[in-house]
Coordinates of C-alpha atoms and ligand atoms in Angstrom, one line a residue:
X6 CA 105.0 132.0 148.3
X7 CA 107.0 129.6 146.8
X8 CA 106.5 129.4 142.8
X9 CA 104.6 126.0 141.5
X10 CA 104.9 124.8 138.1
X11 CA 101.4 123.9 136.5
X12 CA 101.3 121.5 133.6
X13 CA 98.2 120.3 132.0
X14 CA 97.9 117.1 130.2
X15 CA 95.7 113.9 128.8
X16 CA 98.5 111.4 130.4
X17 CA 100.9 112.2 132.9
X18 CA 103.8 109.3 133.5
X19 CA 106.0 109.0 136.4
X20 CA 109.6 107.8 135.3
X21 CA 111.3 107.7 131.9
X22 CA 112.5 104.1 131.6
X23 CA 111.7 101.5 129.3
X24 CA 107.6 100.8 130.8
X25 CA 107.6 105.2 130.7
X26 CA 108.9 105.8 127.1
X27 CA 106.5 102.9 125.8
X28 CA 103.5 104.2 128.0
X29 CA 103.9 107.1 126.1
X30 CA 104.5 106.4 122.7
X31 CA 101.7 104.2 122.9
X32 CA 99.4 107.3 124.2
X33 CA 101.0 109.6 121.2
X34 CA 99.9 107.1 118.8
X35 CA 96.5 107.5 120.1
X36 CA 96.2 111.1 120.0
X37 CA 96.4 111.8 123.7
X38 CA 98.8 114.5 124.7
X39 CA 101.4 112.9 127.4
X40 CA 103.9 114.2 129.4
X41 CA 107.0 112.1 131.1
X42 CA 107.8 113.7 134.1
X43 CA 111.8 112.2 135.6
X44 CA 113.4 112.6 139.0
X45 CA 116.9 112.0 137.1
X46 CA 118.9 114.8 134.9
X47 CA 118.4 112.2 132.8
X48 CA 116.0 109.9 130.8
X49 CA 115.6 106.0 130.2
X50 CA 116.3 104.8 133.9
X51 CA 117.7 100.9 134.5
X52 CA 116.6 100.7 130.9
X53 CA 119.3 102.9 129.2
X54 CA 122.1 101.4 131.6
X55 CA 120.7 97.8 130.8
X56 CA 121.6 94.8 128.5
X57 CA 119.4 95.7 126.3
X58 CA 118.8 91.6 126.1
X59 CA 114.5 90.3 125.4
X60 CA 113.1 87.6 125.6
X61 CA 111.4 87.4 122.0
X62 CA 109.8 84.6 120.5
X63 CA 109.7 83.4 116.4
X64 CA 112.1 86.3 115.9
X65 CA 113.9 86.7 111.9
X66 CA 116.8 86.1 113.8
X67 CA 116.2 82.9 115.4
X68 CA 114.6 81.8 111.9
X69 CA 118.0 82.6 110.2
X70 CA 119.8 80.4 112.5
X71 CA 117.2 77.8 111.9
X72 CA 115.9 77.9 115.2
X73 CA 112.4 76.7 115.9
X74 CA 110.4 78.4 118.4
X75 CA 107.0 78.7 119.1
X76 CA 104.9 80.4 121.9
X77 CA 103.4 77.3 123.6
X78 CA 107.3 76.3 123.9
X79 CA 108.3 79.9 125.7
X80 CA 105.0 79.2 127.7
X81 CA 106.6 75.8 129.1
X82 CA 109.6 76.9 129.3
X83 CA 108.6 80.0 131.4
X84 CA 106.6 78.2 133.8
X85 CA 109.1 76.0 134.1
X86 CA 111.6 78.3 135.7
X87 CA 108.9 81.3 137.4
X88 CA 107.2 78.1 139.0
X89 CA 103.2 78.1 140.7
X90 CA 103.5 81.9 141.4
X91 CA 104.0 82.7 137.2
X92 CA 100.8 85.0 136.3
X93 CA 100.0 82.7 133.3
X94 CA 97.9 85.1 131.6
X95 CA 100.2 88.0 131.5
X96 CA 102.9 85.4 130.8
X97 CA 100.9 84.6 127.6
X98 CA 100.1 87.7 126.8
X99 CA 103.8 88.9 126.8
X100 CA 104.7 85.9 124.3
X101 CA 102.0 85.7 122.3
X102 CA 102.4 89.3 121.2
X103 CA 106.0 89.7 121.5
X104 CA 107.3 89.3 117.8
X105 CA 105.0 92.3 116.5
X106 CA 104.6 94.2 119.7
X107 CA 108.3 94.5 121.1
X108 CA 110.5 93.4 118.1
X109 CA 108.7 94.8 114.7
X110 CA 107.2 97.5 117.0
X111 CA 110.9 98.6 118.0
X112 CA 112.3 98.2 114.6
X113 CA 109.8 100.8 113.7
X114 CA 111.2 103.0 116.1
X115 CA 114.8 102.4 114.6
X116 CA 115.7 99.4 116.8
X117 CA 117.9 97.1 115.2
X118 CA 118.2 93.9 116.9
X119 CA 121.3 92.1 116.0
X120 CA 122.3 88.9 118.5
X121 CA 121.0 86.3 120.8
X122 CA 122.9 84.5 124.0
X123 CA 121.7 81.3 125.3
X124 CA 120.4 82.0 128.7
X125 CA 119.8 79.1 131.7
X126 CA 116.2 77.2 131.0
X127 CA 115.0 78.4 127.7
X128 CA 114.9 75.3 125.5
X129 CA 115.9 77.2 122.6
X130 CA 118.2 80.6 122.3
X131 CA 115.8 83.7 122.0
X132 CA 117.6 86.3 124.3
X133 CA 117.7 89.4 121.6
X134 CA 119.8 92.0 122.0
X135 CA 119.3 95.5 120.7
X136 CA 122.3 97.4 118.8
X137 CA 124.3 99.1 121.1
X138 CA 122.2 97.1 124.1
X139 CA 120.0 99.5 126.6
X140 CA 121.7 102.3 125.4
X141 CA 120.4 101.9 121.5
X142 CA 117.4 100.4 122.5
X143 CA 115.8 103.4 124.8
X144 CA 117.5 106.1 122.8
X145 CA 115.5 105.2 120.4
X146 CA 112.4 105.3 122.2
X147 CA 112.9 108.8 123.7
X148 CA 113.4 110.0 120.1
X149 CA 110.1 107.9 119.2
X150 CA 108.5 110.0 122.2
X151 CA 109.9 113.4 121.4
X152 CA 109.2 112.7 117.6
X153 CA 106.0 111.8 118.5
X154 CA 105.6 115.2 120.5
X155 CA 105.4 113.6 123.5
X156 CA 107.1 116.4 126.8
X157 CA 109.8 114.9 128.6
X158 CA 110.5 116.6 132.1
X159 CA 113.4 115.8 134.3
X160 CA 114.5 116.8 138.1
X161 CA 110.9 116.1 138.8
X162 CA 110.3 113.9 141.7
X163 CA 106.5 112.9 141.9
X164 CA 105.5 112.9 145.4
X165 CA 101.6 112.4 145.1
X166 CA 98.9 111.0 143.6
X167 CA 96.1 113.4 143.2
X168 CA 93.1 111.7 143.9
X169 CA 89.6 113.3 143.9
X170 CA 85.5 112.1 144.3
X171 CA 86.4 108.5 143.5
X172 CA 89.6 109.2 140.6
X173 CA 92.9 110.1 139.8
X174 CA 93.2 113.6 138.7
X175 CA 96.6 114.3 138.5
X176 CA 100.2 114.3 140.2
X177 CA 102.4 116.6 142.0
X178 CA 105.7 116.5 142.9
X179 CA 109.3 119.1 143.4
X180 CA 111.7 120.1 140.7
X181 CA 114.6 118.8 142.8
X182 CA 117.3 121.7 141.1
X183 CA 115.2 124.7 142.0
X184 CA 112.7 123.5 144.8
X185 CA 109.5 124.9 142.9
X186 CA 106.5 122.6 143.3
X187 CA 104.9 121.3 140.4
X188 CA 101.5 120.4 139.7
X189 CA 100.1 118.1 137.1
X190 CA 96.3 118.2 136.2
X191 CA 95.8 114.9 134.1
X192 CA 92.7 112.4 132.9
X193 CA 94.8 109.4 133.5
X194 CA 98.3 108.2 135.4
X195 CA 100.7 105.6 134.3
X196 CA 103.2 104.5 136.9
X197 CA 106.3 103.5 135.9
X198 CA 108.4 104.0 138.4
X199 CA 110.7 101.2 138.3
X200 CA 111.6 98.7 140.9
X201 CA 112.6 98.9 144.6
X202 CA 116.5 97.1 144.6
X203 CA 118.0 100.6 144.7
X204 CA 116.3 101.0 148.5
X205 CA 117.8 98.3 151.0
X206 CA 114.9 99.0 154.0
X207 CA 112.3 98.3 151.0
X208 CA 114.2 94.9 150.4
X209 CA 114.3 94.1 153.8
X210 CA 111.0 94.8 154.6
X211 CA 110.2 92.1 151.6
X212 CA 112.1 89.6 152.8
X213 CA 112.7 89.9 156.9
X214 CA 114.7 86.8 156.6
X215 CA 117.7 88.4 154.9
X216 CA 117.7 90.7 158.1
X217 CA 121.0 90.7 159.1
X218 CA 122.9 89.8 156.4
X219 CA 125.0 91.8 153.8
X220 CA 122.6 92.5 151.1
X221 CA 123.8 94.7 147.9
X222 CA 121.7 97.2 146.4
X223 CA 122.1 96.5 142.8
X224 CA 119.1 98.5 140.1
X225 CA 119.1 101.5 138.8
X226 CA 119.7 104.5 141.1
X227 CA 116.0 105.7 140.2
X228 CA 114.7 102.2 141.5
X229 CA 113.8 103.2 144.8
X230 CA 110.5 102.3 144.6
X231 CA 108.7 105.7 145.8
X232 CA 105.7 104.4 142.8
X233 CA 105.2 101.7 145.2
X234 CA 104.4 104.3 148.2
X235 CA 102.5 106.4 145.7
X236 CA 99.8 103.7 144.6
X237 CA 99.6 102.4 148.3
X238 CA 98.7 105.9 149.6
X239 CA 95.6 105.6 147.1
X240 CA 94.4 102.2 148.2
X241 CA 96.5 99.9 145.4
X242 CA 97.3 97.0 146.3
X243 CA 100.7 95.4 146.1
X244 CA 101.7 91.4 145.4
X245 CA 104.7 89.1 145.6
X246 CA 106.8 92.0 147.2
X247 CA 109.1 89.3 148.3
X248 CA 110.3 88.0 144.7
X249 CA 113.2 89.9 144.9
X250 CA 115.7 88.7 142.3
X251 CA 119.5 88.2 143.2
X252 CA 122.6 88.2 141.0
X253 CA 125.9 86.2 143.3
X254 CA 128.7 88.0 141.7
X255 CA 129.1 90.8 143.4
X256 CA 131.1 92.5 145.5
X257 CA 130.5 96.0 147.6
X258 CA 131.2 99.3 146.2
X259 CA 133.8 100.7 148.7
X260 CA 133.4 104.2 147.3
X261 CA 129.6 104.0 147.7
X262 CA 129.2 106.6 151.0
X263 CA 126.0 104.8 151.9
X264 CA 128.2 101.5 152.0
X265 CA 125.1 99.8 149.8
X266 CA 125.7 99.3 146.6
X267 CA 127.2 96.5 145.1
X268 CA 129.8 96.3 141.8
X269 CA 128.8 93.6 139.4
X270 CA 132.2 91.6 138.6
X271 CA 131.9 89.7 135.3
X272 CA 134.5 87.8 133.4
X273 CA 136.7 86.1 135.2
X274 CA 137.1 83.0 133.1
X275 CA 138.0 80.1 134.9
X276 CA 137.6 81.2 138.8
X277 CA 135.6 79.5 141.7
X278 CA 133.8 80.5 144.7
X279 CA 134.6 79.1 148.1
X280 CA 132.4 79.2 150.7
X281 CA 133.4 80.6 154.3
X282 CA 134.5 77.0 155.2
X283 CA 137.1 76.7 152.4
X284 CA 134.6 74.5 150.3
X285 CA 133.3 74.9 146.8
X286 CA 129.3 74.8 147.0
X287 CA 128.4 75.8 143.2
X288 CA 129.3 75.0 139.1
X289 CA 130.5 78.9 139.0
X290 CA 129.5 78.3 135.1
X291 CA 126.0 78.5 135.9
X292 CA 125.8 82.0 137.4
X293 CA 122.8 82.8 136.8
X294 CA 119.7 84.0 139.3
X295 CA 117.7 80.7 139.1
X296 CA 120.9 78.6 139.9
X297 CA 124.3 80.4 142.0
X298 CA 121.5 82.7 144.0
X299 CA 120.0 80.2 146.1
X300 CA 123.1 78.4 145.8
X301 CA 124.9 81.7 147.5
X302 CA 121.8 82.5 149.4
X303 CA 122.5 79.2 151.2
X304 CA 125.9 79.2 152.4
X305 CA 126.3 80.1 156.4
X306 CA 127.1 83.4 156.6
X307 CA 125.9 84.4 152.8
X308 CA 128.8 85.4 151.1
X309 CA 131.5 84.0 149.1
X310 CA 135.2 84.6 147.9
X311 CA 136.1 84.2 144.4
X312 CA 139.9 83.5 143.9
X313 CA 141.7 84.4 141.2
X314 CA 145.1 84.1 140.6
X315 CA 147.1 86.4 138.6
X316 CA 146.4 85.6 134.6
X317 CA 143.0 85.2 135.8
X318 CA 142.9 88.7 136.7
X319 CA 143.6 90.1 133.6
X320 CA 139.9 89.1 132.8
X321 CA 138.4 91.0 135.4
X322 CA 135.4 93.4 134.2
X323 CA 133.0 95.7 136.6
X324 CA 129.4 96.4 135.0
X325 CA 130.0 99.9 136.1
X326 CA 130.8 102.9 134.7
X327 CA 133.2 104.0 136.7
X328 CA 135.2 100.8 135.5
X329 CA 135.0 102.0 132.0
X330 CA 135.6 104.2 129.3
X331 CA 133.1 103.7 126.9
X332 CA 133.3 100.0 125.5
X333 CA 136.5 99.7 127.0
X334 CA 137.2 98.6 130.5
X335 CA 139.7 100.9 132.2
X336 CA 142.3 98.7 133.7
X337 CA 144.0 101.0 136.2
X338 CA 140.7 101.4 137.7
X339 CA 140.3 97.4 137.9
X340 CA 144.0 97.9 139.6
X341 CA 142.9 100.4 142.3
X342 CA 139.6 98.2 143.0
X343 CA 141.7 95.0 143.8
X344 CA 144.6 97.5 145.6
X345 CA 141.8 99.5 147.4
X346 CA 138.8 97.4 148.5
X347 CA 138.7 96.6 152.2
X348 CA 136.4 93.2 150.3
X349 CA 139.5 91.8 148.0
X350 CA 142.4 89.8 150.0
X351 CA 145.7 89.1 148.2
X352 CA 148.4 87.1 149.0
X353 CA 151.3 85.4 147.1
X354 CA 150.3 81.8 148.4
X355 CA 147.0 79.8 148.6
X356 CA 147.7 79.6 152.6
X357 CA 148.5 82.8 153.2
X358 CA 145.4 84.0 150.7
X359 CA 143.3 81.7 153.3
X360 CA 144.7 83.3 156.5
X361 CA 143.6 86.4 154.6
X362 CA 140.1 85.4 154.2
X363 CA 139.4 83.8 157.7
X364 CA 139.0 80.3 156.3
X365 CA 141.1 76.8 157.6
X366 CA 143.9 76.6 155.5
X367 CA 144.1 72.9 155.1
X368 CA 140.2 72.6 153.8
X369 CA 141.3 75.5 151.7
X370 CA 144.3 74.1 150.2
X371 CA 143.0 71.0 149.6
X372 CA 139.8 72.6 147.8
X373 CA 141.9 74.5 145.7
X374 CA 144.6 71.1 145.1
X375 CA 141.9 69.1 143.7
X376 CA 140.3 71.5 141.6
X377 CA 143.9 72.3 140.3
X378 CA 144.0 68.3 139.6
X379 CA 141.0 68.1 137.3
X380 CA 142.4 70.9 135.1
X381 CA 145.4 69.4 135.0
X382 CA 144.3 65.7 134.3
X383 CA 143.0 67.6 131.2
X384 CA 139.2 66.8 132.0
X385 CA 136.3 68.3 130.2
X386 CA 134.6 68.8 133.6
X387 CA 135.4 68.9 137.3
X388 CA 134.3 65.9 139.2
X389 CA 132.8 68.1 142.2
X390 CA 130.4 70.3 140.4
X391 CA 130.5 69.3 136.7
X392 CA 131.6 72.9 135.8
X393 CA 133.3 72.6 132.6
X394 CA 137.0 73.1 132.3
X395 CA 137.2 74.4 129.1
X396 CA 138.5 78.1 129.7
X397 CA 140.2 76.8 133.1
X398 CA 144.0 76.9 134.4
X399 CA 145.1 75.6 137.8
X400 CA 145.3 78.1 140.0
X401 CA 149.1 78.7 140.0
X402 CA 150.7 82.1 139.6
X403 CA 150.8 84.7 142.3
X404 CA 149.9 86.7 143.6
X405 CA 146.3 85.5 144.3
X406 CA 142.8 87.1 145.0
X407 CA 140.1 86.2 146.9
X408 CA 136.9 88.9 145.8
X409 CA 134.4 88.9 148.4
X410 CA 130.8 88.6 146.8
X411 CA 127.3 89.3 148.6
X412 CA 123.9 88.8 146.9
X413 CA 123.1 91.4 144.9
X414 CA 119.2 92.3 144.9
X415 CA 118.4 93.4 141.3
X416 CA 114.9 93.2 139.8
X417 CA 111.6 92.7 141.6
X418 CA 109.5 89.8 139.9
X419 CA 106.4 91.2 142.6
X420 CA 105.1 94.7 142.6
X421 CA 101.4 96.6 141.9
X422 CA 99.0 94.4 141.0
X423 CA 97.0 95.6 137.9
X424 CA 94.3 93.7 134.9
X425 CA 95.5 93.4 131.6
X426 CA 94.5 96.8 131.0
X427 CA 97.2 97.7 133.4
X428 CA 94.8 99.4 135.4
X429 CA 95.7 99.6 139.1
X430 CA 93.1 97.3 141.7
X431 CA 92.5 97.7 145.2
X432 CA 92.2 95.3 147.8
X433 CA 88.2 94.2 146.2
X434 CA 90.3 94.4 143.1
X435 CA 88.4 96.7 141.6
X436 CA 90.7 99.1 139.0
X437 CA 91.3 102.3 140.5
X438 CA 89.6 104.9 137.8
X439 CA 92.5 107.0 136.3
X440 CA 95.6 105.2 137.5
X441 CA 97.7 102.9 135.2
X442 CA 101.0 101.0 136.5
X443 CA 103.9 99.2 133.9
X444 CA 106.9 97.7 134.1
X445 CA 109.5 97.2 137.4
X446 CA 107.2 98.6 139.5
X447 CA 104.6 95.9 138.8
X448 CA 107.3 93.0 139.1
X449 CA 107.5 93.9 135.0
X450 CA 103.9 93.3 134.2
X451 CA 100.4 92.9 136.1
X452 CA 102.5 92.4 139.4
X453 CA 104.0 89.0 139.4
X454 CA 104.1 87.8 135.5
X455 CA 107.3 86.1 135.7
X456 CA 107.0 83.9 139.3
X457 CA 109.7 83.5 141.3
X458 CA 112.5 83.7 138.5
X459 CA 113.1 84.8 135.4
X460 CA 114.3 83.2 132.2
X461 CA 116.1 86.2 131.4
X462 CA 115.1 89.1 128.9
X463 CA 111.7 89.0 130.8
X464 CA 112.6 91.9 132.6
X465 CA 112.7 94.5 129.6
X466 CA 111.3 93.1 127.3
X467 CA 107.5 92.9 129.3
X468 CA 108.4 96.2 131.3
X469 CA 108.3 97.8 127.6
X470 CA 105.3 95.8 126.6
X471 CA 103.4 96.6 129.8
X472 CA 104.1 99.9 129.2
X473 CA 102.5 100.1 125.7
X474 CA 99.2 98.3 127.2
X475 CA 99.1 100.9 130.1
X476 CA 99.9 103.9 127.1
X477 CA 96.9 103.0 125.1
X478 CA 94.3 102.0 127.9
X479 CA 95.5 105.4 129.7
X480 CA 94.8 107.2 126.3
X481 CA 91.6 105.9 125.4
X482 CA 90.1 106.6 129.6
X483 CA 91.6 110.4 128.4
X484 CA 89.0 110.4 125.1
X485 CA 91.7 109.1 122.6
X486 CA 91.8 105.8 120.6
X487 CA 90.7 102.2 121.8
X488 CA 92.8 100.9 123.9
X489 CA 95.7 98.8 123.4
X490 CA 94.9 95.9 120.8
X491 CA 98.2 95.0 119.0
X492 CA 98.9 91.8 117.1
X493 CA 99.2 88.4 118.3
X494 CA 103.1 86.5 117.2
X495 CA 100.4 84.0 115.1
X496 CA 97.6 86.2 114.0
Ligands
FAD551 C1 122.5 96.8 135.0 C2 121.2 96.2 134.6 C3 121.1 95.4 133.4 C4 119.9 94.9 133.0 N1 119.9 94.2 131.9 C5 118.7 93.6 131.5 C6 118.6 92.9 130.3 O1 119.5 92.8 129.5 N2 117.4 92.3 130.0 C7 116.3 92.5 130.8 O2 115.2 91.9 130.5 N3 116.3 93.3 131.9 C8 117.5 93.8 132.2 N4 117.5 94.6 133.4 C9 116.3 95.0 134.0 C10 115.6 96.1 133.2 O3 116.5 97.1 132.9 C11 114.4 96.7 134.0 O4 113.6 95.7 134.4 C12 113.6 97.7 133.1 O5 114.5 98.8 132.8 C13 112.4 98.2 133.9 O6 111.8 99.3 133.2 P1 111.0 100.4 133.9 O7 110.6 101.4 132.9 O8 109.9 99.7 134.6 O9 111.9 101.0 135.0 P2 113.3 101.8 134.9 O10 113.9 101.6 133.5 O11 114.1 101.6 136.1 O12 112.7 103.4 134.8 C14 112.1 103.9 136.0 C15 112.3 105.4 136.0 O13 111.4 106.0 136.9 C16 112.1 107.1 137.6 N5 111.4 107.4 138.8 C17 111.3 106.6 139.9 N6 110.6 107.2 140.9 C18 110.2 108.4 140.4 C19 109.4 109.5 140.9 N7 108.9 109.4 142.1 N8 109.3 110.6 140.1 C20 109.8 110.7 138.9 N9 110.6 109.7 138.3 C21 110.8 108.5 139.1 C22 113.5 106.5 137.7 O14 114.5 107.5 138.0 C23 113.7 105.8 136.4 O15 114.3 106.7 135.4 C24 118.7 95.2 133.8 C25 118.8 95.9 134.9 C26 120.0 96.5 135.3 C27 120.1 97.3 136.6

């Protein structure tokens, strides 16, 4: 008989990312006893690997560069972009409370957040980034968890929700080093499992009209979404599982042996994306998810090549660590990519790049003429798209590239459906006694907070939030505190 591991414990979490950590800080704080249980050797999940960027409102930092913000202006703003699908009420929830309930909350943990970026459609900047990004940010929260005496187990794959006379009672799962089983007897469950962009069928299955494209998988390898499969084997119910949201700039990872994953290329000032008919379709300054997705996601077949000519390429980075070492990219890697990869094309002129590509060389050429033109007329903008032509160059000095780029599906804006107290509903919407979903694996919060799109920085920042709601409600159904209250931004 095969050994099983027992563990015994008010709140038992599935996953160790940013929605995880919070879950069970939040329960510590209450006096429950929680265990993280990880299918990873290691802890955080997308989080660690992440920007680290949130979307904070009436932060110190926006009020030392004289910035005025206000929640009612997020709220807009956010409703705005995510359009009729936004879940208002967790989308006010999430501002309301995120000065004192992400940003002060984190400092307390040792966060220090020290920049903002403008990101497309906010009306003000408030993307705030943590010190040393994902990395700083969720380190600190494991130390607030183990500080806190919170367990954190990894190489544990939960494979079930234990589920007995009407409630949860626990998990089980496999150690996935040894093969033992483990078995979890718990009061409550908080799933935070992450997202599903790390498991192509799931994204297919989501939307049936990418069938038969090239679609990237591009989370966190943890995001397979196996929490999904978990609540819906317990009767919870599941929402917006098509909002899957898609970065353009990337290009396939031709050492992935599944052939699925995609490399995110970032910093390639000055290059453009032409279309499989030689055309231009997009400003390539406006890259974000909201704007060059659908604009990718349109083009006949979907994909795109952007060229690069040689200076060009010396700007060239890949959000992957392979591509690194440590803060610094690794150029001879960058080298072998564009040597290697059956997806880059190089030639020494703009015709023969085209021949290399598929594409008619004339509607090519003369693409590439006029944009060459416009930057060298001296314009602030290119007539075509209006992208701006400040950090531009005609394309002029071979050899050239032409990097072919796929959608890349990275976070899930739809997920399980839970109330405010993150508790899980079935299909009459009543809460599921015991079970508790956060973060990715509830589209970041109650299963569809942010719509369609996101403004950016409302991926982390209401995973972690979520998380601390789910923590505290978990806690008090296990005999400890009152729930989550917190403090609204203008209390
Ligand atoms: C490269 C990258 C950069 C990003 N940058 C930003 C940013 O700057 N700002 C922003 O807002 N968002 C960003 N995001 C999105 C953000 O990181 C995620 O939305 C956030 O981490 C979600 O937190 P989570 O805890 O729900 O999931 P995760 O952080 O993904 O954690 C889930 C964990 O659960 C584990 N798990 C899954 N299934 C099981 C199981 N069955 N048993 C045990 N463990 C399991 C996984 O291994 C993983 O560790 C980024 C995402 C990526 C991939």
């Amino acid at each position: 008989m095969a050994e099983v591991k027992r563990f015994e414990t008010d709140v038992a979490i599935i996953g160790s990312g940013g929605a995880g950590l919070a879950a069970g800080i939040e329960a510590r704080d209450a006096g429950a006893r929680a265990i993280a249980f990880e299918m990873a050797s290691e802890f955080g999940g997308a989080a660690i690997t992440s920007g680290g960027g949130c979307m904070i409102v009436g932060t110190p930092l926006q009020k030392e560069k004289g910035i005025e913000d206000n929640p009612d202006l997020a709220f807009d703003d956010w409703v705005k972009w995510g359009g009729p699908s936004v879940d208002k009420v967790w989308a006010r929830y999430y501002i309301e409370h995120s000065l004192h309930d992400l940003y002060h909350w984190a400092e307390g943990l040792g966060v220090k957040w020290v920049d903002m970026k403008t990101q497309e459609g906010n009306s003000v900047m408030r993307w705030t980034r943590a010190e040393r990004s994902g990395l700083g940010l969720t380190t600190h929260m494991i130390d607030g968890f183990r500080g806190r005496g919170g367990e954190m187990v990894a190489n544990t794959e939960i494979t079930g929700i234990k589920f007995d006379d009407q409630r949860v009672t626990g998990i089980e799962g496999i150690n996935t080093e040894t093969g033992a089983a483990v078995d979890v007897a718990a009061k409550a469950v908080v799933v935070s499992t992450g997202g599903f962009n790390s498991n192509l069928d799931m994204i297919l299955e989501a939307r049936p009209d990418l069938c038969g494209d090239k679609i990237l998988e591009g989370s966190g390898p943890g995001s397979t979404g196996s929490g999904h499969k978990l609540v819906r084997r317990v009767g919870g119910q599941l929402t917006h599982m098509d909002h899957v949201w898609f970065y353009a700039y990337s290009t396939p990872d031709y050492r992935d042996p599944n052939q699925r994953r995609g490399l995110v290329c970032r910093q390639i000032p000055g290059y453009i994306w032409v279309n499989q008919q030689g055309r231009r379709f997009h400003n390539e300054a406006l890259s974000g998810g909201n704007s060059a997705s659908p604009a990718l996601l349109a083009q006949t077949p979907r994909h795109c090549w952007a060229i690069v000519d040689t200076p060009m390429k010396a700007g060239l980075e890949v959000a992957d660590p392979y591509y690194r070492d440590g803060a610094k990219v690794n150029r001879e890697k960058i080298e072998e990519l564009l040597a290697d990869s059956p997806f880059i094309k190089k030639a020494d002129t703009l015709a023969g790049l085209a021949e290399e590509i598929g594409v008619a060389v004339p509607t090519f050429v003369a693409t590439l003429e006029r944009y060459n033109q416009a930057c060298r007329q001296g314009l602030e903008e290119e007539p075509e798209f209006g992208k701006p032509l400040k950090s531009s160059k005609p394309f002029d000095t071979p050899p050239y590239y032409a990097i072919q780029f796929f959608p890349l599906a990275r976070k899930n804006f739809g997920g399980i459906k839970t109330d405010l107290e993150c508790r899980v509903l079935d299909k009459h919407f009543e809460p599921i006694q015991g079970l508790y979903a956060a973060g990715e694996a509830c589209g970041m919060a109650g299963g569809h907070i942010n719509g369609s799109a996101g403004l950016e920085g409302t991926m982390l920042g209401p995973s972690i939030f979520s998380g601390r709601v789910a923590g505290g409600w978990a806690a008090r159904e296990a005999g400890h505190g009152d729930g989550f209250v917190g403090k609204a931004n203008r209390g």
